[in-house]
PDB file of C-alpha atoms in Angstrom:
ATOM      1  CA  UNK B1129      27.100  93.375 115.474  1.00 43.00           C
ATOM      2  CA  UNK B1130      29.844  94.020 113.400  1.00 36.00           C
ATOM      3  CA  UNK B1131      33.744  94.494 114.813  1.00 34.00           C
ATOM      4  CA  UNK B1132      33.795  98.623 113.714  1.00 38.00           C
ATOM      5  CA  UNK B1133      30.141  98.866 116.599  1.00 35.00           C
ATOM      6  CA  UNK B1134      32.314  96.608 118.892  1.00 34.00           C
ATOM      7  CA  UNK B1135      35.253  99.332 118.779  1.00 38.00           C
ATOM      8  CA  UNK B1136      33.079 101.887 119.040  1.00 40.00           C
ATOM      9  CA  UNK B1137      31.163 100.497 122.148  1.00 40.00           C
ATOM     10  CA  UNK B1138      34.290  99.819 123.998  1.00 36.00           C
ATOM     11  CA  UNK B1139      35.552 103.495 123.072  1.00 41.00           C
ATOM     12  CA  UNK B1140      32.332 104.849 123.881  1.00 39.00           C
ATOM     13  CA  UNK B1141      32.751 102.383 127.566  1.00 39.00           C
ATOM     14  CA  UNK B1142      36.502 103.975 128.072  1.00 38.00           C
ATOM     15  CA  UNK B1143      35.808 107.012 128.244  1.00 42.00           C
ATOM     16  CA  UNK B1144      32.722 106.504 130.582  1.00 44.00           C
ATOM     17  CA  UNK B1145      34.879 105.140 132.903  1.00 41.00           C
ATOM     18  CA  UNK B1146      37.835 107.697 132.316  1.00 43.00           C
ATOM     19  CA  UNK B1147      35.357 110.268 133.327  1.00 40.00           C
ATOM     20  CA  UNK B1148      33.902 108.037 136.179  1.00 41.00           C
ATOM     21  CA  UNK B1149      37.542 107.893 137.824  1.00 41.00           C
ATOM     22  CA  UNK B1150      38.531 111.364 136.930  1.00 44.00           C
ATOM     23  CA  UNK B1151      34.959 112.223 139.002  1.00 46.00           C
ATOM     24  CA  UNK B1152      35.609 109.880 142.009  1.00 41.00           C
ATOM     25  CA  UNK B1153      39.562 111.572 142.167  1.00 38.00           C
ATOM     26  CA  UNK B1154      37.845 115.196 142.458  1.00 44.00           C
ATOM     27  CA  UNK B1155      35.338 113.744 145.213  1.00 41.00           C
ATOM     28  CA  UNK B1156      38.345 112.980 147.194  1.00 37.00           C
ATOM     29  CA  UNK B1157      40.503 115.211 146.801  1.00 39.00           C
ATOM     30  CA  UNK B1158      37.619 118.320 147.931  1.00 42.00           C
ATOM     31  CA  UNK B1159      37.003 115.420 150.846  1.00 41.00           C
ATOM     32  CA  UNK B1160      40.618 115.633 152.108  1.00 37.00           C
ATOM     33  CA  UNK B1161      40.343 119.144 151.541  1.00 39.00           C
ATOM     34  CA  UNK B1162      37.617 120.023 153.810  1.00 41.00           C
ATOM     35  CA  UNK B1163      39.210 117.194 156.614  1.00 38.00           C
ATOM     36  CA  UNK B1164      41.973 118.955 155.989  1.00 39.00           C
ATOM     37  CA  UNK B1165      40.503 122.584 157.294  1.00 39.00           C
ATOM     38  CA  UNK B1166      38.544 120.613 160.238  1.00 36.00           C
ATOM     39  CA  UNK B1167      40.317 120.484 163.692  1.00 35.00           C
ATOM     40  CA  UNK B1168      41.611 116.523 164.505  1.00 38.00           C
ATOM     41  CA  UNK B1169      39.068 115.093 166.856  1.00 35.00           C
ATOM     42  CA  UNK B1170      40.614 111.580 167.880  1.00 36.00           C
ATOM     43  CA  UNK B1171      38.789 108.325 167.690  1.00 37.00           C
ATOM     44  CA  UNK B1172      38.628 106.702 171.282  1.00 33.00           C
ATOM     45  CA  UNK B1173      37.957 103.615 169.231  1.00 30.00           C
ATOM     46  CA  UNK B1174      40.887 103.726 166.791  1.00 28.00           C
ATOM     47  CA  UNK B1175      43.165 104.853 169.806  1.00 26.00           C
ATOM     48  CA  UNK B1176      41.744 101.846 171.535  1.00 31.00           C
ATOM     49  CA  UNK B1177      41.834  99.093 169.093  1.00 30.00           C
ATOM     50  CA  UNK B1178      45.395 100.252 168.084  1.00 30.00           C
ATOM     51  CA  UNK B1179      47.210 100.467 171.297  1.00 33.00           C
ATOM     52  CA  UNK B1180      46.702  97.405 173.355  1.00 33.00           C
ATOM     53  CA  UNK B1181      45.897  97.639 176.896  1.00 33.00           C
ATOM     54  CA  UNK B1182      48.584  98.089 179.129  1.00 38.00           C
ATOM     55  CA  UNK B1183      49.169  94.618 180.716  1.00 39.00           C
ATOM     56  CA  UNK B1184      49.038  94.861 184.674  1.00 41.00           C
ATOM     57  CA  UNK B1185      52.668  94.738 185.317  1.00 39.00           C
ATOM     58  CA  UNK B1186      53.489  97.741 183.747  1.00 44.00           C
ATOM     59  CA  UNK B1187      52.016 100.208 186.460  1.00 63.00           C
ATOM     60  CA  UNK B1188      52.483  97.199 189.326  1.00 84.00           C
ATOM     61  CA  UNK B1189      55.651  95.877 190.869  1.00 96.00           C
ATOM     62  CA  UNK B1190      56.558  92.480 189.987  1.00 97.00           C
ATOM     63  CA  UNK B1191      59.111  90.127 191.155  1.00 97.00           C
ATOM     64  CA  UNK B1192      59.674  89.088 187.180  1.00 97.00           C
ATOM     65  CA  UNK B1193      58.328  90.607 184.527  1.00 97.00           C
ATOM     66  CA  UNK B1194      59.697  88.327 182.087  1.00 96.00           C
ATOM     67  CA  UNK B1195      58.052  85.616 182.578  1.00 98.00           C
ATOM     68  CA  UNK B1196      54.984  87.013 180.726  1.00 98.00           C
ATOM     69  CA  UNK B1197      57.083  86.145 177.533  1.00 97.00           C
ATOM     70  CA  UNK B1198      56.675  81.984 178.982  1.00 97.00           C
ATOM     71  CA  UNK B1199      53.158  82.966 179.364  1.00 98.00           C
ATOM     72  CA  UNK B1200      53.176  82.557 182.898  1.00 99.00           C
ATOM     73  CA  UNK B1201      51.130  85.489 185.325  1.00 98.00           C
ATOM     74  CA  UNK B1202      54.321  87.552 187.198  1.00 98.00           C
ATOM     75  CA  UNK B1203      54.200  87.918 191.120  1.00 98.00           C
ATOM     76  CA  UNK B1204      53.080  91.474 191.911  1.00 98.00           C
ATOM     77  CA  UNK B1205      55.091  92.908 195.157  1.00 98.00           C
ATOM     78  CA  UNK B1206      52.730  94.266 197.339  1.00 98.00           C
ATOM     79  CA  UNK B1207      51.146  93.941 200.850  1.00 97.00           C
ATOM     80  CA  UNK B1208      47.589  93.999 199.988  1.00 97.00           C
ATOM     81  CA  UNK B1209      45.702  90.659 200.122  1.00 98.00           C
ATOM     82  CA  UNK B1210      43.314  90.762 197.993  1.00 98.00           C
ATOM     83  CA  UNK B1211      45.257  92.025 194.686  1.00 98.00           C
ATOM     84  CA  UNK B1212      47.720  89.198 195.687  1.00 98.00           C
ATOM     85  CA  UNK B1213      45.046  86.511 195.649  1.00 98.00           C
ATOM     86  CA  UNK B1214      43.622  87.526 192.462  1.00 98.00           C
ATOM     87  CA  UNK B1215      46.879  87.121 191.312  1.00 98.00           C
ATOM     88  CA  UNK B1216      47.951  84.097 192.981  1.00 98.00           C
ATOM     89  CA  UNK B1217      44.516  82.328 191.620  1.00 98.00           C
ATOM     90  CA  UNK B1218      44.980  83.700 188.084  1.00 98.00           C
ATOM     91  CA  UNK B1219      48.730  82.438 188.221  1.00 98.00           C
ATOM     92  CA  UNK B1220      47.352  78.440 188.906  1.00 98.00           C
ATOM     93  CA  UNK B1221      45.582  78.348 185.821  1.00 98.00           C
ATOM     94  CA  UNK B1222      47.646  80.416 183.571  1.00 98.00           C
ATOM     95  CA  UNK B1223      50.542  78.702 180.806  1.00 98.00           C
ATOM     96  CA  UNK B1224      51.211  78.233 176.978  1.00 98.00           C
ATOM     97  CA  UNK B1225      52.510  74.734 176.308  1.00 98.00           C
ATOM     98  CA  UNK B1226      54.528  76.465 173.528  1.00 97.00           C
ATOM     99  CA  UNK B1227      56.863  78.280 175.329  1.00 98.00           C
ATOM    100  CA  UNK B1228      57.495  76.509 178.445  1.00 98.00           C
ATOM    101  CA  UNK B1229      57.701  73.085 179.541  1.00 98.00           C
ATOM    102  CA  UNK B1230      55.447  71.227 182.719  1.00 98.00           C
ATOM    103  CA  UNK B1231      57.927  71.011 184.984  1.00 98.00           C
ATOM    104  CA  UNK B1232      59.831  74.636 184.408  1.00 98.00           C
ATOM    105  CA  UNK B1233      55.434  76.145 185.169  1.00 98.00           C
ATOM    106  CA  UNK B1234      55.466  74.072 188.360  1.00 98.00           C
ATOM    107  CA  UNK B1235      58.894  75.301 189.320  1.00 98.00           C
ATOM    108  CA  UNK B1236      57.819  78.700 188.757  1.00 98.00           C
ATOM    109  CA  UNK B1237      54.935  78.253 190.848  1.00 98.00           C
ATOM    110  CA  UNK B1238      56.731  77.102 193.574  1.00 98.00           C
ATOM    111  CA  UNK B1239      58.456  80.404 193.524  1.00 98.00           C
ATOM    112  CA  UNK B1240      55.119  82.258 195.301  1.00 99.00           C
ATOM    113  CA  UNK B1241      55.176  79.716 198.198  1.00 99.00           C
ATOM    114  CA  UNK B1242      56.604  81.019 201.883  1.00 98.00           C
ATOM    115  CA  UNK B1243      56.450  78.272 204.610  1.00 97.00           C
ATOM    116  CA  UNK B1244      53.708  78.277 206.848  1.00 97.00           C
ATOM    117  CA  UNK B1245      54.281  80.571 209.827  1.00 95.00           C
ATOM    118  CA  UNK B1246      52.192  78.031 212.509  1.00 96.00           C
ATOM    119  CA  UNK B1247      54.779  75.867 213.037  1.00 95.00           C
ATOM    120  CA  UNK B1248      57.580  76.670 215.296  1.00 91.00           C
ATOM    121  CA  UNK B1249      60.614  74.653 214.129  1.00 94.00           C
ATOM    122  CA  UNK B1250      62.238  75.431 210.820  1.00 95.00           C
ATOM    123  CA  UNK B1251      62.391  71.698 209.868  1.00 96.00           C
ATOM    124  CA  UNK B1252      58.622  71.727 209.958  1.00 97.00           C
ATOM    125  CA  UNK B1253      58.272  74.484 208.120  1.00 96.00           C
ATOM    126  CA  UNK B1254      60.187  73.166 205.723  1.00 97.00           C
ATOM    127  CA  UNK B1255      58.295  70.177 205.589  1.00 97.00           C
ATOM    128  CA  UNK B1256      55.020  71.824 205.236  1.00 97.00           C
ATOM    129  CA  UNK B1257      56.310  74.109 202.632  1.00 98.00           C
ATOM    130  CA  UNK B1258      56.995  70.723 200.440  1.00 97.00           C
ATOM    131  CA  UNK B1259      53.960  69.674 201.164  1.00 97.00           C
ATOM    132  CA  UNK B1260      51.541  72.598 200.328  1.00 98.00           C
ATOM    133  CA  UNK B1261      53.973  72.188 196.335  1.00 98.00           C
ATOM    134  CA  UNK B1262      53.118  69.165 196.312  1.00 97.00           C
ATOM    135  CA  UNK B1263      49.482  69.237 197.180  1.00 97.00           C
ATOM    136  CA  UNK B1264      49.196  71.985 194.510  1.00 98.00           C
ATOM    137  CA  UNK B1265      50.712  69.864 191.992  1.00 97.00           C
ATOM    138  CA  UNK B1266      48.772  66.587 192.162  1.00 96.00           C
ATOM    139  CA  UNK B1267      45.150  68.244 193.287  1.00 96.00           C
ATOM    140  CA  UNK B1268      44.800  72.049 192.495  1.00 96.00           C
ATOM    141  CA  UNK B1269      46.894  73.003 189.229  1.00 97.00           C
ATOM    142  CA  UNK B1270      45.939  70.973 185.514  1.00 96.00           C
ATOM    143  CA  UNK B1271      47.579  67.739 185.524  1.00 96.00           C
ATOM    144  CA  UNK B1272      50.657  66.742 183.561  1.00 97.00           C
ATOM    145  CA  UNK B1273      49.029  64.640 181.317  1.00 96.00           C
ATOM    146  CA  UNK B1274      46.467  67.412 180.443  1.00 96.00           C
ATOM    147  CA  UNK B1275      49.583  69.241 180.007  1.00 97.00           C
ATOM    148  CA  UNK B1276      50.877  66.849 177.413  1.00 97.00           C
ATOM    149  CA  UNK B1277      46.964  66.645 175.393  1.00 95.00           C
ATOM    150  CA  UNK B1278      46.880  70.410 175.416  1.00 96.00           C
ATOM    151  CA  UNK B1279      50.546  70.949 174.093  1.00 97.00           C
ATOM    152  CA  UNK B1280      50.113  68.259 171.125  1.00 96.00           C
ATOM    153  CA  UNK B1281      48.059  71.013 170.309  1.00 96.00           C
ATOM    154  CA  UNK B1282      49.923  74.258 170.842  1.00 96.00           C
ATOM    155  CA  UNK B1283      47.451  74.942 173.800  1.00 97.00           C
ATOM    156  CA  UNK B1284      47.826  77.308 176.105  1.00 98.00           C
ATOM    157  CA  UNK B1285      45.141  78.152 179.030  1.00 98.00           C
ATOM    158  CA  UNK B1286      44.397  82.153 180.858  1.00 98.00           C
ATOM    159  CA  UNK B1287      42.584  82.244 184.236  1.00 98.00           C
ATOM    160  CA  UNK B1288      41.218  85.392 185.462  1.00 97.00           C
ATOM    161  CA  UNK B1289      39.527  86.013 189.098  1.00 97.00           C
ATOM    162  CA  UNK B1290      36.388  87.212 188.401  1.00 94.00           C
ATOM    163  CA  UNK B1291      33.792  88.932 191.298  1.00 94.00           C
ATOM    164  CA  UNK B1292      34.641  89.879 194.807  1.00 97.00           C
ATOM    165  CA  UNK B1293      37.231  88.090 196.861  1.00 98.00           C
ATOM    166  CA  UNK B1294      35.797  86.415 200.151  1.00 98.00           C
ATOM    167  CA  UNK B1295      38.368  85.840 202.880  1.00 98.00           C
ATOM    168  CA  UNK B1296      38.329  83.462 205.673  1.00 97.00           C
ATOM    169  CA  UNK B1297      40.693  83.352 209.073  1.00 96.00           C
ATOM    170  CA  UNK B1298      43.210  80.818 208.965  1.00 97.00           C
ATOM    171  CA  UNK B1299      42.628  78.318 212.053  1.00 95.00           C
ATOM    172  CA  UNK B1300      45.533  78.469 214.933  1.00 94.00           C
ATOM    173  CA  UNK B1301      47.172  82.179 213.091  1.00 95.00           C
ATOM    174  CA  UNK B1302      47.962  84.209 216.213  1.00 92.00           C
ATOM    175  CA  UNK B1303      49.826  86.646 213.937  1.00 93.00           C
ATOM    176  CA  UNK B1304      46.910  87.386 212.331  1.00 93.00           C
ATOM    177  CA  UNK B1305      48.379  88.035 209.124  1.00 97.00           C
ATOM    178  CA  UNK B1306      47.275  84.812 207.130  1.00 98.00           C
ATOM    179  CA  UNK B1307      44.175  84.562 205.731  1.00 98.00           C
ATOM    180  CA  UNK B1308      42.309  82.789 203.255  1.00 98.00           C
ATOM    181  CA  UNK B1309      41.255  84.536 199.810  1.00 98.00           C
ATOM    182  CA  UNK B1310      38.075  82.644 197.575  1.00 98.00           C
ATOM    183  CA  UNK B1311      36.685  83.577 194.317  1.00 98.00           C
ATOM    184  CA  UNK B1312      35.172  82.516 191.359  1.00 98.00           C
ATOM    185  CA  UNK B1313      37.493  81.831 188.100  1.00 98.00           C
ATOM    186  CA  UNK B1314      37.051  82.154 184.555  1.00 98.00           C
ATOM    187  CA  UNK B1315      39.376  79.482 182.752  1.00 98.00           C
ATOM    188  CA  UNK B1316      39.968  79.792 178.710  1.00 98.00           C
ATOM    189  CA  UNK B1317      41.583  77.174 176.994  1.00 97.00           C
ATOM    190  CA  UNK B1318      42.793  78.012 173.344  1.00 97.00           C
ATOM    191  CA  UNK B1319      43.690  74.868 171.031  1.00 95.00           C
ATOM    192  CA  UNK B1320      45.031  74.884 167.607  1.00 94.00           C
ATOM    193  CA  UNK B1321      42.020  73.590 165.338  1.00 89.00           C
ATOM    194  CA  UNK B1322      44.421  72.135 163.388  1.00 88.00           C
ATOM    195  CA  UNK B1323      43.681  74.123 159.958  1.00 89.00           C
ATOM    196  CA  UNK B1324      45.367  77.323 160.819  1.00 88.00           C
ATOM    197  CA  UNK B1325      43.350  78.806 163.086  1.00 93.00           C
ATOM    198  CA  UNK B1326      42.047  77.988 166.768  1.00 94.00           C
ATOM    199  CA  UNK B1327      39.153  77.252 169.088  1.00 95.00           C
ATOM    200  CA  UNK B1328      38.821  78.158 172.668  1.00 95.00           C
ATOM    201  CA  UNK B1329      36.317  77.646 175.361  1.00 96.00           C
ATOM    202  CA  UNK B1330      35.878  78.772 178.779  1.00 97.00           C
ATOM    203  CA  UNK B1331      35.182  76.595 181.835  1.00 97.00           C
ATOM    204  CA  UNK B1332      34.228  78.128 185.190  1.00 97.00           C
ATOM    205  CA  UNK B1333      35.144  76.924 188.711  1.00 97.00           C
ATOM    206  CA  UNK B1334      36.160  78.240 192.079  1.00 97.00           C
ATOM    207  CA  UNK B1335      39.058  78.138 194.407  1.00 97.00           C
ATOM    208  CA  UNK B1336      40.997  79.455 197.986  1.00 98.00           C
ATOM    209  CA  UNK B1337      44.360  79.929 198.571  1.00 98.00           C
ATOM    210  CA  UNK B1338      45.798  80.943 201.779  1.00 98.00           C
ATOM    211  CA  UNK B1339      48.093  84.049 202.107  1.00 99.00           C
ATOM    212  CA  UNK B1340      50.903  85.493 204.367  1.00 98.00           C
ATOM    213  CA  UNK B1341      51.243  89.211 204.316  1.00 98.00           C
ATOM    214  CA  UNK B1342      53.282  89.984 206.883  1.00 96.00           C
ATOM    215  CA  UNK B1343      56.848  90.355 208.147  1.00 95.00           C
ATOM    216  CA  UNK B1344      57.188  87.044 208.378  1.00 95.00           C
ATOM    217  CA  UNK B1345      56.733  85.879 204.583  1.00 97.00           C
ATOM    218  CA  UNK B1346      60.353  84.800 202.907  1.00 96.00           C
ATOM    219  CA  UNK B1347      60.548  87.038 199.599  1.00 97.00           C
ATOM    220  CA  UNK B1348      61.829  85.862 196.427  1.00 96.00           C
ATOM    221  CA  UNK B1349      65.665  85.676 196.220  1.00 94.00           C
ATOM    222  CA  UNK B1350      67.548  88.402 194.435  1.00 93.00           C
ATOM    223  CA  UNK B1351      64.159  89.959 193.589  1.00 95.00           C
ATOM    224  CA  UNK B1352      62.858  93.238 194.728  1.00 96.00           C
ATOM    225  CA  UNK B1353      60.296  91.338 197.039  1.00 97.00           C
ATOM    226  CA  UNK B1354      60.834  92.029 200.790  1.00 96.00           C
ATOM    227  CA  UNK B1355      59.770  90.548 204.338  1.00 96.00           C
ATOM    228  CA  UNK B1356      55.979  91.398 204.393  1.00 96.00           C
ATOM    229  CA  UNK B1357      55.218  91.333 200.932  1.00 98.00           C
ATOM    230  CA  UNK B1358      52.433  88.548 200.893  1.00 98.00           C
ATOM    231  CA  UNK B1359      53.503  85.194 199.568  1.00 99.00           C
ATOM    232  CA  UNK B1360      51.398  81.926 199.006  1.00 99.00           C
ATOM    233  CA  UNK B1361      50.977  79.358 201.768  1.00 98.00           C
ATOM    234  CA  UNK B1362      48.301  77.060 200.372  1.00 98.00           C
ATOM    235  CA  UNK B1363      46.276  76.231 196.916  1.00 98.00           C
ATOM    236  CA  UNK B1364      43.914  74.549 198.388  1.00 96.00           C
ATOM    237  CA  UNK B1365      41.943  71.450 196.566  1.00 91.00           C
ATOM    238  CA  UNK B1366      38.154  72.694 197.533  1.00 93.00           C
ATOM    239  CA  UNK B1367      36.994  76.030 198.271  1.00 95.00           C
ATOM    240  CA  UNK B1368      37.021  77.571 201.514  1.00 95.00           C
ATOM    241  CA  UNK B1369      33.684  79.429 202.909  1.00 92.00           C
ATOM    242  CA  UNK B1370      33.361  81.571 205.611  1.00 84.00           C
TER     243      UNK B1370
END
C-alpha cells in the first residue's frame, strides 16, 4: 500500500467519524429536547441513594447528639421501654477505635447507668451502681484487648437490635417500673484489609439489660434528660427469659 492510499484511508476514516459524532450530537440534543417538553417525574431511587437516611436522632431527643461524630449510639430521652432498650443494647456494641479511645467509650457508657432503686440507703446504691459499670466492663461490653486488635486496624464495630423485645419483671421491684428488656443483636465488625479498602463480618448473639423508667431514674447532668426518663440499671452477662 503505498503512503498517498494511506492518506487517503485515514481521510476517508476522518470524516466517517466527523459525521459519526456530528450524528450522535443531533441524537442528543432532540433527546434533551423531548425530556425537556416532558413533566419531571422524580426517581425514588436517585432521591434515595442521594440523600442518606436520616439517622435516628434527628426526629428523637437525645441527651448528646454529638457523640455520633466518636461513633458512639446517643441516649434517646424518652419514657418508653422498649425504644430505650433497643437503644441501650445497640449502644454496648457500638464504637470506632479511630475516633475515640477505650476508656473515654466506657466512660460514656457509664453515662446511661441510674442506681438501682431496690436498695434503700444511698451508700448502697451507690455501691451497686459501681458494680453494675463494672460488671458491664469485664463481662458484657468487647474487652480492652479486643479493643486494642481491632484499633491496630482502624476497626470500628455497629450493633443493631434486631426482632421483638421480650421483657421480664425485675425480682423484689415494688415500684414496678424496672423491667428487663431481651433481644437478639446483629454485631458488624469493619477492619481495614490493609490495601485500601476493608472487610467486615457480622456475628450474632443475644442480650438483657434491665431498665428504670420512672420518677425515680437520676437523668444525665446538664442534659435535657429528666426524673422518669428511663436510664440503664444492668447489662447483664447472659440473657434473661421470661
Amino acid at each position: 500500500m503505498t503512503a498517498r492510499t494511506i492518506r487517503r484511508s485515514i481521510a476517508w476514516a476522518v470524516i466517517g467519524a466527523i459525521v459519526l459524532i456530528i450524528g450522535i450530537v443531533a441524537l442528543i440534543i432532540a433527546s434533551l429536547s423531548n425530556a425537556g417538553s416532558a413533566p419531571p417525574t422524580p426517581d425514588p431511587t436517585t432521591i434515595s441513594a442521594s440523600t442518606p437516611d436520616p439517622a435516628p436522632t434527628l426526629t428523637t431527643a437525645v441527651v448528646d447528639e454529638s457523640v455520633i461524630n466518636r461513633g458512639w449510639v446517643p441516649e434517646p430521652i424518652t419514657t418508653d421501654p422498649e425504644a430505650y432498650v433497643r437503644a441501650a443494647l445497640a449502644a454496648a456494641g457500638t464504637f470506632d477505635t479511630t475516633k475515640a479511645e477505650y476508656e473515654e467509650w466506657i466512660a460514656y457508657l457509664g453515662t446511661w447507668f441510674t442506681p438501682d432503686t431496690r436498695y434503700a440507703s444511698e451508700a448502697d446504691r451507690i455501691a451497686e451502681l459501681e458494680a453494675a459499670k463494672l460488671e458491664m466492663r469485664q463481662t458484657v461490653v468487647l474487652p480492652e484487648a479486643e479493643w486494642d486488635s481491632l484499633a491496630g486496624e482502624d476497626g470500628r464495630v455497629s450493633s443493631v437490635t434486631t426482632g421483638d423485645v421480650v421483657f421480664s419483671p425485675v425480682p423484689e421491684d415494688q415500684s414496678g417500673d424496672m423491667s428487663i428488656g431481651t433481644a437478639d443483636i446483629t454485631i458488624t465488625f469493619t477492619r481495614s484489609d490493609g490495601a485500601g479498602g476493608e472487610v467486615s463480618y457480622e456475628e450474632q448473639t443475644r442480650l438483657s439489660v434491665q431498665v428504670l423508667c420512672g420518677e425515680a431514674s437520676v437523668p444525665t447532668p446538664d442534659s435535657s434528660q429528666a426524673a422518669g426518663d428511663c436510664k440503664v440499671v444492668r447489662l447483664l452477662s447472659e440473657p434473661v427469659e421470661p
